[in-house]
Every structure is written in C-alpha cells, then in structure tokens.
Coordinates of C-alpha atoms in Angstrom, one line a residue:
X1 CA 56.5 55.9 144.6
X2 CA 57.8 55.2 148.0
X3 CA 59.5 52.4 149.2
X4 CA 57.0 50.6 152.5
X5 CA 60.2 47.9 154.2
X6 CA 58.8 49.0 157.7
X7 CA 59.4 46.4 160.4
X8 CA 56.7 43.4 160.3
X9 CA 55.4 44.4 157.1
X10 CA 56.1 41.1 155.4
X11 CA 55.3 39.1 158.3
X12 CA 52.3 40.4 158.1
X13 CA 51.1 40.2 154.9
X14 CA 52.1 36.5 154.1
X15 CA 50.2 36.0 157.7
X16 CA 47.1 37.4 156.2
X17 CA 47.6 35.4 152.8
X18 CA 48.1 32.1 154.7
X19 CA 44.5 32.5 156.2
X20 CA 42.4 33.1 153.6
X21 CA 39.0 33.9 154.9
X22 CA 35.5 33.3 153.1
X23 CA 34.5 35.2 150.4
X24 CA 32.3 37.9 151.6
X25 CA 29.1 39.5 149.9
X26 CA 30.5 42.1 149.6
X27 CA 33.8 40.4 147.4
X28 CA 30.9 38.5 145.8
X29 CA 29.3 41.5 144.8
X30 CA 32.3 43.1 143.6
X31 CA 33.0 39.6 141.4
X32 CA 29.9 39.7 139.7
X33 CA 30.3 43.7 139.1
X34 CA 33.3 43.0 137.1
X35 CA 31.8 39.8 135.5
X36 CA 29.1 42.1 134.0
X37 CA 31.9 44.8 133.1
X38 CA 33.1 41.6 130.7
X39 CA 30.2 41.0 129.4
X40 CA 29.8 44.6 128.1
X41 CA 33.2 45.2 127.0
X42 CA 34.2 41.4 125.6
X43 CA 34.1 42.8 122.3
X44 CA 36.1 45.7 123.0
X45 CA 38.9 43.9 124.8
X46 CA 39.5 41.5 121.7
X47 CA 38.8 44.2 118.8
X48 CA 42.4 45.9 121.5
X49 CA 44.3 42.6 121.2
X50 CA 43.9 41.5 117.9
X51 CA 45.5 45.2 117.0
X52 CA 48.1 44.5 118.9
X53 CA 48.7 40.7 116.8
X54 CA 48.3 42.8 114.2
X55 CA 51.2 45.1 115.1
X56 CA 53.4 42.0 115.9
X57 CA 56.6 44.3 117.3
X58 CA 59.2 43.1 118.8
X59 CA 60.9 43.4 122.6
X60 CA 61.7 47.0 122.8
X61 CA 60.5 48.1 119.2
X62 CA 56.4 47.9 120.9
X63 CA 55.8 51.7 120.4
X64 CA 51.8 51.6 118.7
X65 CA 51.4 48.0 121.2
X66 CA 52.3 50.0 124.0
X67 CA 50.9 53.7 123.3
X68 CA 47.2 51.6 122.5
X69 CA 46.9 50.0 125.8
X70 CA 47.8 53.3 127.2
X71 CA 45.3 55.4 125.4
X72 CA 43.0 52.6 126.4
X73 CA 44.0 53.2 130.3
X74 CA 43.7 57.0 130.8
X75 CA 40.5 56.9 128.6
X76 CA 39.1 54.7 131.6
X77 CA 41.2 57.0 134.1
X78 CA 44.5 55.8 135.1
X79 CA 47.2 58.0 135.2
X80 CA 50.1 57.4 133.0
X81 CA 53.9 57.2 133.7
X82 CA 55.4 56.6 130.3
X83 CA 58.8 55.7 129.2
X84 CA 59.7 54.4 133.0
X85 CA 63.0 52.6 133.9
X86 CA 64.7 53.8 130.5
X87 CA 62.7 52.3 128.4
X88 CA 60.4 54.2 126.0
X89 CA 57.4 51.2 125.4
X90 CA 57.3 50.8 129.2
X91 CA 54.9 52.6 131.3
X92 CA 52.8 52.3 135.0
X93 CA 49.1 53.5 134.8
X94 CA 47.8 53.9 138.3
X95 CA 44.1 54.4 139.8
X96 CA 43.2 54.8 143.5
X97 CA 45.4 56.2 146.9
X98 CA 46.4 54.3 149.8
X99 CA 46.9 50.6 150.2
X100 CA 46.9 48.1 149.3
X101 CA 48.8 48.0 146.0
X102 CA 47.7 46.0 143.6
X103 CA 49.7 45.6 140.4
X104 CA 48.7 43.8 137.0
X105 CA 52.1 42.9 134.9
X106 CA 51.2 43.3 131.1
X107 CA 53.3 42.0 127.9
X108 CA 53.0 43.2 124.1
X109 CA 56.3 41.8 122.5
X110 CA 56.1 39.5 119.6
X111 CA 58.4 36.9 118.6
X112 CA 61.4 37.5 116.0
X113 CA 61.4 34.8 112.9
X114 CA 58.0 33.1 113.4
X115 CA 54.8 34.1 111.5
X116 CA 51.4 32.8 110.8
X117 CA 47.7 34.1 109.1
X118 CA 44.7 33.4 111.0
X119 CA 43.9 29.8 109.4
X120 CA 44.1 26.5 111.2
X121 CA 47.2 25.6 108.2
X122 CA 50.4 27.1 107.4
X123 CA 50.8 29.9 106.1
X124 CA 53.3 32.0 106.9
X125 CA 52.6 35.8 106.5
X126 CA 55.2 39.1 104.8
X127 CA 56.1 40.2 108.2
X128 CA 59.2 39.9 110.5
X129 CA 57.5 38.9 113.7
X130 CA 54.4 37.0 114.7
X131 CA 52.6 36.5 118.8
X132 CA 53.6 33.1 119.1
X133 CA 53.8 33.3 122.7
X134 CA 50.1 35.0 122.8
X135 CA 51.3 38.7 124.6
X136 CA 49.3 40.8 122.7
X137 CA 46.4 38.3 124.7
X138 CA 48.8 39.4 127.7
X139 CA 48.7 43.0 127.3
X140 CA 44.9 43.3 126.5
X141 CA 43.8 40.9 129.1
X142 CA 45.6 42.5 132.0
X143 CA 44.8 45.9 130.7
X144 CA 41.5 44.6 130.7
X145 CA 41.3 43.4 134.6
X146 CA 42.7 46.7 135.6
X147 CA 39.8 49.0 134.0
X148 CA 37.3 46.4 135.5
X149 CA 39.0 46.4 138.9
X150 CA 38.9 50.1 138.8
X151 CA 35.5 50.2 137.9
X152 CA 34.9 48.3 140.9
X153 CA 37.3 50.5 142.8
X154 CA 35.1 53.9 142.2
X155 CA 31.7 52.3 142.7
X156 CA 32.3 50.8 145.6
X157 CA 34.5 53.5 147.0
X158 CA 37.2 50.9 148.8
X159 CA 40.0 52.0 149.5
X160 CA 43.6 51.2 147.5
X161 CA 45.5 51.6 144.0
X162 CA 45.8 49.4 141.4
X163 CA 48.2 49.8 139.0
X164 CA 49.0 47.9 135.4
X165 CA 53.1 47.6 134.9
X166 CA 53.7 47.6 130.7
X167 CA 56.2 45.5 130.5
X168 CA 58.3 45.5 127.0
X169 CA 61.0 43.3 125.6
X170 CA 60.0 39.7 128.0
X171 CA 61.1 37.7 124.4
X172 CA 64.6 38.2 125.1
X173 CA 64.7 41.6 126.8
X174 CA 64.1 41.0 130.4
X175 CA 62.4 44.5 130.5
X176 CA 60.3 43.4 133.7
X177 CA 64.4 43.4 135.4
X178 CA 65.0 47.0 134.5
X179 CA 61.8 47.8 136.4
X180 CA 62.4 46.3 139.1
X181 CA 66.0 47.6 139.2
X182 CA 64.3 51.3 139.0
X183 CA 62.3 50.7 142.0
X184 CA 58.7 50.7 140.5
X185 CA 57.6 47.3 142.6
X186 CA 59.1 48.7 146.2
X187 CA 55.6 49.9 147.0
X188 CA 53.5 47.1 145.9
X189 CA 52.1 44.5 148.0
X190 CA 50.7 42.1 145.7
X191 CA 51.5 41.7 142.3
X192 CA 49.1 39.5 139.7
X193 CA 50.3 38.1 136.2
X194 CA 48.9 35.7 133.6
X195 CA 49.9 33.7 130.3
X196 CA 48.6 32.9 127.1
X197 CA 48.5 28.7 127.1
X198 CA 46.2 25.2 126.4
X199 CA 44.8 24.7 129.3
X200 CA 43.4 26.6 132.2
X201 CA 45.9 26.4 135.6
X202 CA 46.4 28.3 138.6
X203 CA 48.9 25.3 140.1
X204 CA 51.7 26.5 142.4
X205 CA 55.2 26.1 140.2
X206 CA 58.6 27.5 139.5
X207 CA 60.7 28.3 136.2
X208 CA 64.0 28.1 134.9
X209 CA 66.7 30.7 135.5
X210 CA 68.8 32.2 132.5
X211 CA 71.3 33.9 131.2
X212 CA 71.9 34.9 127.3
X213 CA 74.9 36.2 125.6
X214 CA 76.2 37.1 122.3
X215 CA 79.5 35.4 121.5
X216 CA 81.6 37.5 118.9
X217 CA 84.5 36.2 116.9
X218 CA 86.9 38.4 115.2
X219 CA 89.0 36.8 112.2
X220 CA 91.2 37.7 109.4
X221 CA 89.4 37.7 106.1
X222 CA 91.5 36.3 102.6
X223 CA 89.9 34.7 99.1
X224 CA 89.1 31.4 100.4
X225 CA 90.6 29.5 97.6
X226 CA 93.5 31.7 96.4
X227 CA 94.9 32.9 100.1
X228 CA 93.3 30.1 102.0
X229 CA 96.8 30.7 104.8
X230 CA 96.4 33.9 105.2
X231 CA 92.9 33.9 106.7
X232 CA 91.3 32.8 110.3
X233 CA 88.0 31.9 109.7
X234 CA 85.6 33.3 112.7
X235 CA 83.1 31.1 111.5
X236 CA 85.9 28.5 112.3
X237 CA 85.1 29.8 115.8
X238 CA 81.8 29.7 116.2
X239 CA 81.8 26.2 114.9
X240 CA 84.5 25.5 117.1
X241 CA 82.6 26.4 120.0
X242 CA 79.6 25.2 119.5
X243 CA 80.8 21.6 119.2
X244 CA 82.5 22.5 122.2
X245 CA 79.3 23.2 124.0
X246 CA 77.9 19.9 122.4
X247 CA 80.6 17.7 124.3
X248 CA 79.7 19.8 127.7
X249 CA 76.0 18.6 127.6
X250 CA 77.2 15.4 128.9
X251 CA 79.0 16.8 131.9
X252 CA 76.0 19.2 132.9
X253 CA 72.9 18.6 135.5
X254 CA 70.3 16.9 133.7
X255 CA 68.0 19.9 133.8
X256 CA 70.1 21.8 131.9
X257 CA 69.1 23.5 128.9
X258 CA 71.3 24.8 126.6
X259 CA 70.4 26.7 123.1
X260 CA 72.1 28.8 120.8
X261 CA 71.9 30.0 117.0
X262 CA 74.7 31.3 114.5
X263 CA 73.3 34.6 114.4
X264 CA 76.2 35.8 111.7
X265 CA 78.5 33.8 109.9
X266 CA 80.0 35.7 106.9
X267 CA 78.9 36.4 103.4
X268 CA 80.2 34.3 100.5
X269 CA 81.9 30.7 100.5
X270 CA 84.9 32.3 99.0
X271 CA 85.5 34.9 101.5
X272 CA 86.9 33.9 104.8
X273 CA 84.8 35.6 107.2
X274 CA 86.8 38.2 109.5
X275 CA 83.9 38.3 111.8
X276 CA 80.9 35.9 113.2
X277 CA 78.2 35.7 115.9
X278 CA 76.6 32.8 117.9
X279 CA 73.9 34.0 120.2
X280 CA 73.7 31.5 123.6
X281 CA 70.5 30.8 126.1
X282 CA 72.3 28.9 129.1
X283 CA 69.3 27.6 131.6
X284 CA 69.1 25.5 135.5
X285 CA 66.7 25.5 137.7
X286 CA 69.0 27.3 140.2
X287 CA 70.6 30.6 139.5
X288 CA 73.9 29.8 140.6
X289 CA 74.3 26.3 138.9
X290 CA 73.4 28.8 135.9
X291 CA 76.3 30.9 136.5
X292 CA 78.9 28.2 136.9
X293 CA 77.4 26.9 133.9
X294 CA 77.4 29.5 132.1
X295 CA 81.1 30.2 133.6
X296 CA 81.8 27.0 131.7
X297 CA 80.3 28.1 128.3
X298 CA 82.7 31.0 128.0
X299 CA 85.7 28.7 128.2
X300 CA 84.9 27.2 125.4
X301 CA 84.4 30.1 124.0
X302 CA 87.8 31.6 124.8
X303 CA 89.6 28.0 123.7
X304 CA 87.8 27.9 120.5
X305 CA 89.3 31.4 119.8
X306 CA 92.8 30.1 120.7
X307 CA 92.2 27.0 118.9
X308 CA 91.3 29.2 115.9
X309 CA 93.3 31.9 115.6
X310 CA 90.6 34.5 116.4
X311 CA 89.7 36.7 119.2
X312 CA 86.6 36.3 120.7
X313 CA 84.6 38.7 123.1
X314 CA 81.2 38.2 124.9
X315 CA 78.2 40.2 125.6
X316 CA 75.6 38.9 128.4
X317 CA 72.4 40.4 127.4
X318 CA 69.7 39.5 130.0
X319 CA 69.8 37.0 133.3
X320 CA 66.8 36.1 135.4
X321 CA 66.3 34.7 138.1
X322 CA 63.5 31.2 138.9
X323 CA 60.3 32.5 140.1
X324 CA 59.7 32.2 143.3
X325 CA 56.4 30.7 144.0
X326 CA 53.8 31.5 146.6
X327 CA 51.1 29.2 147.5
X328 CA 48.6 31.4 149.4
X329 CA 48.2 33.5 146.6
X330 CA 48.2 30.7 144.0
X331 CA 45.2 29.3 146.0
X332 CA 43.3 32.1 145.8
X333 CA 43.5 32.8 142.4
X334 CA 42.6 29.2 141.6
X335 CA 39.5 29.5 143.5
X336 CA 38.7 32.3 141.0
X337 CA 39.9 30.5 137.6
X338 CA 37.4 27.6 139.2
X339 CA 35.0 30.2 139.5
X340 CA 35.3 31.8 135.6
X341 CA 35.7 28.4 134.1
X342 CA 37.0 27.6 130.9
X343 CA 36.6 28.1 127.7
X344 CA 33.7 27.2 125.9
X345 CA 34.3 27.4 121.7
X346 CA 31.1 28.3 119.5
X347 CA 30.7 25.9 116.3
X348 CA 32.6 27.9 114.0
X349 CA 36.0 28.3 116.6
X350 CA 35.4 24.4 117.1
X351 CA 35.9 23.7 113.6
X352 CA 39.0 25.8 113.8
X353 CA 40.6 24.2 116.4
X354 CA 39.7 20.6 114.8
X355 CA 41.3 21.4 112.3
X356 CA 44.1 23.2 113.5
X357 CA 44.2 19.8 116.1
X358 CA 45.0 17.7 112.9
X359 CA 48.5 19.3 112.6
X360 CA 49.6 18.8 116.1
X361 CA 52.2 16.0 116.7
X362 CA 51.3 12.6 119.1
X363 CA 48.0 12.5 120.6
X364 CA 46.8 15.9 121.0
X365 CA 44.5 15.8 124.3
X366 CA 40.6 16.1 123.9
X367 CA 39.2 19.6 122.4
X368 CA 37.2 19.6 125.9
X369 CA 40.7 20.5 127.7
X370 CA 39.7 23.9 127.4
X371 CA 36.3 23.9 128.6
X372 CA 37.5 22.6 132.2
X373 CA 40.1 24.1 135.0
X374 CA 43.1 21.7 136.3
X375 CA 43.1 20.6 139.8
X376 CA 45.5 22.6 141.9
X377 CA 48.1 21.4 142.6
X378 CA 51.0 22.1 145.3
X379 CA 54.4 21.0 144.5
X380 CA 57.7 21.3 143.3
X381 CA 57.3 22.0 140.0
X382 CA 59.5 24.1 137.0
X383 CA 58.3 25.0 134.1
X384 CA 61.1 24.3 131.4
X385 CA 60.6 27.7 130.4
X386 CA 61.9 31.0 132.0
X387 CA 60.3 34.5 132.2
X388 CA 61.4 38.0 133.4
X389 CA 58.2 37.6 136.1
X390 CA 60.5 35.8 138.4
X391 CA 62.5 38.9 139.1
X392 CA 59.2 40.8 140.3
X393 CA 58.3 37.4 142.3
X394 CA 61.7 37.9 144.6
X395 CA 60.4 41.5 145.6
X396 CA 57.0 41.3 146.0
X397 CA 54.5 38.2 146.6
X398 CA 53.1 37.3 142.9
X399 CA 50.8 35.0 141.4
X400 CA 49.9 34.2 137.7
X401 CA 47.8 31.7 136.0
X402 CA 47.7 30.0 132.2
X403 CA 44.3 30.2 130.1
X404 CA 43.3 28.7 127.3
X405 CA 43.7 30.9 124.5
X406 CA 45.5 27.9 122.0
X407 CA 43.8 24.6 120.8
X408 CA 44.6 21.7 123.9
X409 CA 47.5 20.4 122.7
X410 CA 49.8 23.3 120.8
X411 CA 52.7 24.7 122.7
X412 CA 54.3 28.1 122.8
X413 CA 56.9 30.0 120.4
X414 CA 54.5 27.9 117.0
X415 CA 52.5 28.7 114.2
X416 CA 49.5 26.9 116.0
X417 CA 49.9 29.6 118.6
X418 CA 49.7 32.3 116.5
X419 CA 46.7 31.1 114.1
X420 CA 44.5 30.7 117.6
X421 CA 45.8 33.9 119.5
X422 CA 44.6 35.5 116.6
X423 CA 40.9 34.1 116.4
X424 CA 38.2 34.5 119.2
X425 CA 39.7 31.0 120.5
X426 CA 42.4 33.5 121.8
X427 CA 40.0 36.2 123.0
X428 CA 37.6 34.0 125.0
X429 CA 41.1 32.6 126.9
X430 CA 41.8 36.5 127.4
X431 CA 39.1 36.6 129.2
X432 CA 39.2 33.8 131.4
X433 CA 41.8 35.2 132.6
X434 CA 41.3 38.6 132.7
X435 CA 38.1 38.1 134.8
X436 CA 40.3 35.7 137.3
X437 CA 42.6 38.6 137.9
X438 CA 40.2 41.1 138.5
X439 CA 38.3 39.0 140.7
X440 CA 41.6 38.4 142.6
X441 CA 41.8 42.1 143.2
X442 CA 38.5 42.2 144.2
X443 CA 39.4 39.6 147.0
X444 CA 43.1 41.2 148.2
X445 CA 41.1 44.4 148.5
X446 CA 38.7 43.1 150.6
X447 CA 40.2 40.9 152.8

C-alpha cells in the first residue's frame, strides 16, 4: 500500500464531502443492486454471525472468528492479507484498483466474564466469554457490505478498491491502533464503521479517550497468623491504592471515568500474599486531561507501595484517542440509514423482546424504537464509551452508525445484549446496517 499525502489532497476531499450532490440514477441503481444482494443472501449473512456468537473468542484469541470471515471474503473474491500489523487474527481483504479507497472496519472479539443462552432470561452458559457488545454482528455485517459493494463494483465496472480491515482485540486490545501504527489506512480515503446498539443513529458524536494499565504489587509472603511481622501484604497495596483513587474522584473533571478490578489478590486467608494485580481504565474526553490524569493514578500507586512496604510496577496496555467526528460524512450516511429503515420484528422475535423488555431496569422505551431512525443530529456530543475507531478517525475521514440489533432499551457489555445478538432481532439490525454502509459506498464512489 502506498502512502497518497500529496499537496491539496485533503483539501480536496473534505471540499467534495462538504457538497454533497444529489443522488444520481446511477447511485440509485447501484442502492437497489445491493438491496437485492440482501435480500438473497440475508440468510447467509446471519447463519456467518451467529457462528461467530457461537465461537465467543476473545481480543486477540479470534482465530476460527477471523479465518470464517476470511474464507467468506476470497470465496466472493477479495484478496487476503492475513496476520497484518503483528497480529495473527488481523487481516485486509481488498477488491478493485485505483481510487477511491473505500475501507469497511470489522470486529469479532467477545467479551471476557459475561455469558448468556439465547432466551429472553438468565441463563448464563459453560463458556468463558460471551458477544455482549454484539461484534460478531460487527464482523458479519461489515463483511457483508463489502461482498455487496463489490458485487456492485464488478457489474457496474466503476472504478476504485474497497477493502474490509479485520480488526481483533477492540475489548481491551486496541488492535485497530496497531494497524494504524503499520500504515494500513495511509492510502485510504474514506473509511466506514458501524455498531451493534438499540436504536438506529447516524448522529454526528465523539467518544471518550483512554488509557488502561495493570498495576503490579510485589510483597513478602509469611503465615498470616503465626508470622503476621514478617509479611507485606501486596493485597495491602492494591487496597491501598484503590482507596487512594477513590479519594481522587473528587478532585477530577466531572467527566471523568475511572474503573478498575482486582485482577489477583493471593490465594488463601492465611497466606500473606507476596504478589497482587489491580487492572485500571482511566477515561476524559480529552487525551491530554487523560494523561495527566492518569499521571495522577500512578502516584497513588507508587505511595500505596511506600505506604505498604511493597514495590509496585506498572504496565500501560492500550491508550486511544476521542474520535474525531466528521459531519459531511455523518450526513450522508444518515440519508442512507433513513433510506434502509429500521427494524421491523416478526411475531415470534416480538415476543422475545417483550419479554426480554420485562427485565430491563426504569422505563424501557417503546418496542417501536427499533422500527424508526433518530433525527440527525449535529453537536457536541461523547459517547461515555471509548473505541479503538477513533485512532483510524485522526488519519482518515470516518463515519459509523448504531443499529438496532438489541431490544430498545438494553445497553452494551449485558446479558440482554447477548440473548438478542444471538436471535434474528440481532441479524435484522446486521443488516440495517450492513445495507447503510454499502449504500454509502455506492455514493463515495459515485460522487
């Protein structure tokens, strides 16, 4: 891939996307091209993502999540680049030559510690991971939108690539950061993204930034009872930190968020543990706040240590950026999510998602949510939430959307997510979105 920084270029392009011209026939024709391509292959697409709900692997671990959608790609024609930036579930599948590049992000990592059968009551399942967040939707959907906007591609014989990034490890990973860091977006002009969600949105918004470390505590270990002075607990600093964090929420911008669990903490009540783990999400709005934050968050860590006895060391893991928004995009993709609609449940999935509605907490909005598209709206908005798209979004214009693959009313990282990601409530979302996408392709190839 080469890298396209020529003089203008950017100027340019956000020129074009501020003056969005009407749709063409020939963009309407390719639109209803790849609406029929979904009406052939609807059943395809979900039999594809309820494997991958069924695989459930976690961020980096995705290797029969990730080899699926690619068998699934080159069967339709892409090319594959596998095991791209380091990373062995990560891959590019590319159709097409010449510009413009189109990419399609997809995720397929599940969620560590969360599990749930496909029934609207809980019931946790054997496993070690469940798709609480909805990426195997993610993964299929996008895969989806590439095959149909490559369909369209061939028979129409327009010019350009479009390319699907798999993307592993966005639960905690930041895989989307290592791709970036390789170089794999510096030919791309627009890149197109969606999530699993209750409600169907293409609004203009931000998210939070991050950074996540593992705090380590090294101790002296002794029989808690009969050496008690001999030992220096590390749980002792864990604990110590932790409360220390607590006091700091006080003294922090209000839109701080600040999460951590004890991810080790010694063995037996009668052993003093020599070593223990607290693992730390630190999160602003602005990715500097974050850092001085964050900054703030390893004192305590280093006086609890001293306080303690103990040594401490830390490990950051991932940090991310807020994504960077872009309206002209966002507009066109929410003329196409107005286009698709929403999602409209038979009387079986309805009957689900009563039920499942009946375990929600407050007053869960109206069923009919999910039938309808918000408004758009333009503002300054963050999702209290971050993601490892905002990375891509500071290299190359992006633009995602939300569909409504969960009951109106259930939010991310729950069981409710995972008992509707895994029915066709879930599929029909997919593919509200998937068509969106594909016929935002349709309309950045054409115009």
């Amino acid at each position: 891939m080469t890298k396209r920084n020529t003089p203008g270029r950017w100027v340019l392009l956000v020129s074009c996307l501020l003056v969005l011209l009407p749709v063409g026939a020939a963009a309407q024709q390719g639109k209803d091209m790849v609406a029929a391509h979904f009406d052939r292959h609807a059943a395809q697409y979900g039999e594809i993502a309820q494997q991958i709900w069924d695989f459930a692997e976690v961020s980096f671990q995705e290797t029969k999540s990730s080899v699926l959608l690619q068998e699934t790609l080159r069967s339709a024609g892409f090319e594959i680049e596998a095991g791209v930036a380091g990373m062995p579930t990560a891959f590019v599948a590319s159709y097409g030559q010449g510009e413009p590049v189109i990419g399609i992000l997809a995720e397929f990592d599940a969620l560590p510690g969360i599990t749930q059968d496909r029934v609207p009551e809980r019931k946790p399942m054997p496993t070690l991971a469940g798709h609480a967040c909805g990426h195997h939707l993610f993964g299929a959907g996008s895969t989806a939108a590439a095959i149909a906007a490559k369909e369209w591609l061939a028979a129409s014989r327009t010019t350009g690539t479009i390319r699907l990034y798999g993307t592993p490890a966005e639960e905690g990973g930041a895989g989307k950061v290592y791709m970036v860091r390789a170089g794999l977006f510096d030919d791309v002009d627009v890149v197109l993204h969606w999530h699993a969600g209750d409600r169907n949105s293409a609004s203009v918004y931000s998210s939070l930034s991050v950074v996540s470390a593992k705090f380590r505590f090294h101790g002296v270990s002794s029989h808690a009872a009969a050496a008690p002075e001999r030992g220096r607990s590390a749980l002792d600093g864990v604990e110590a930190m932790n409360d220390m964090v607590n006091l700091l929420r006080e003294h922090v911008p209000q839109e701080t968020r600040i999460h951590y669990v004890i991810t080790s903490g010694g063995s037996a009540p009668n052993v003093t543990p020599d070593f223990a783990e607290v693992f730390y999400f630190v999160r602003h709005p602005n990715t500097p706040t974050v850092l001085e934050i964050f900054d703030r968050v390893v004192k305590a860590g280093e006086g609890a240590a001293i306080g303690t006895g103990t040594t401490m060391e830390h490990e950051v893991l991932d940090g991310l950026y807020a994504l960077l928004p872009n309206e002209a995009l966002a507009r066109a993709m929410h003329a196409n999510l107005a286009q698709v609609g929403g999602v409209q449940y038979d009387e079986a999935e309805r009957q689900f998602a009563e039920a499942l509605r009946e375990s929600l907490p407050g007053n869960a909005p109206p069923l009919e949510l999910a039938a309808s598209v918000d408004d758009f709206l333009a503002m300054e908005f963050t999702i209290p939430a971050s993601t490892d798209v905002a990375d891509v979004s500071w290299v190359v214009p992006t633009a995602g959307l939300s569909a409504a693959t969960w009951v109106p009313g259930t939010a991310a990282h729950t069981w409710q997510a995972i008992a509707a990601g895994g029915t066709g409530i879930g599929n029909k979302g997919m593919l509200v979105a998937a068509k969106t996408i594909a016929m935002t392709a349709v309309d950045l190839f054409t115009n």
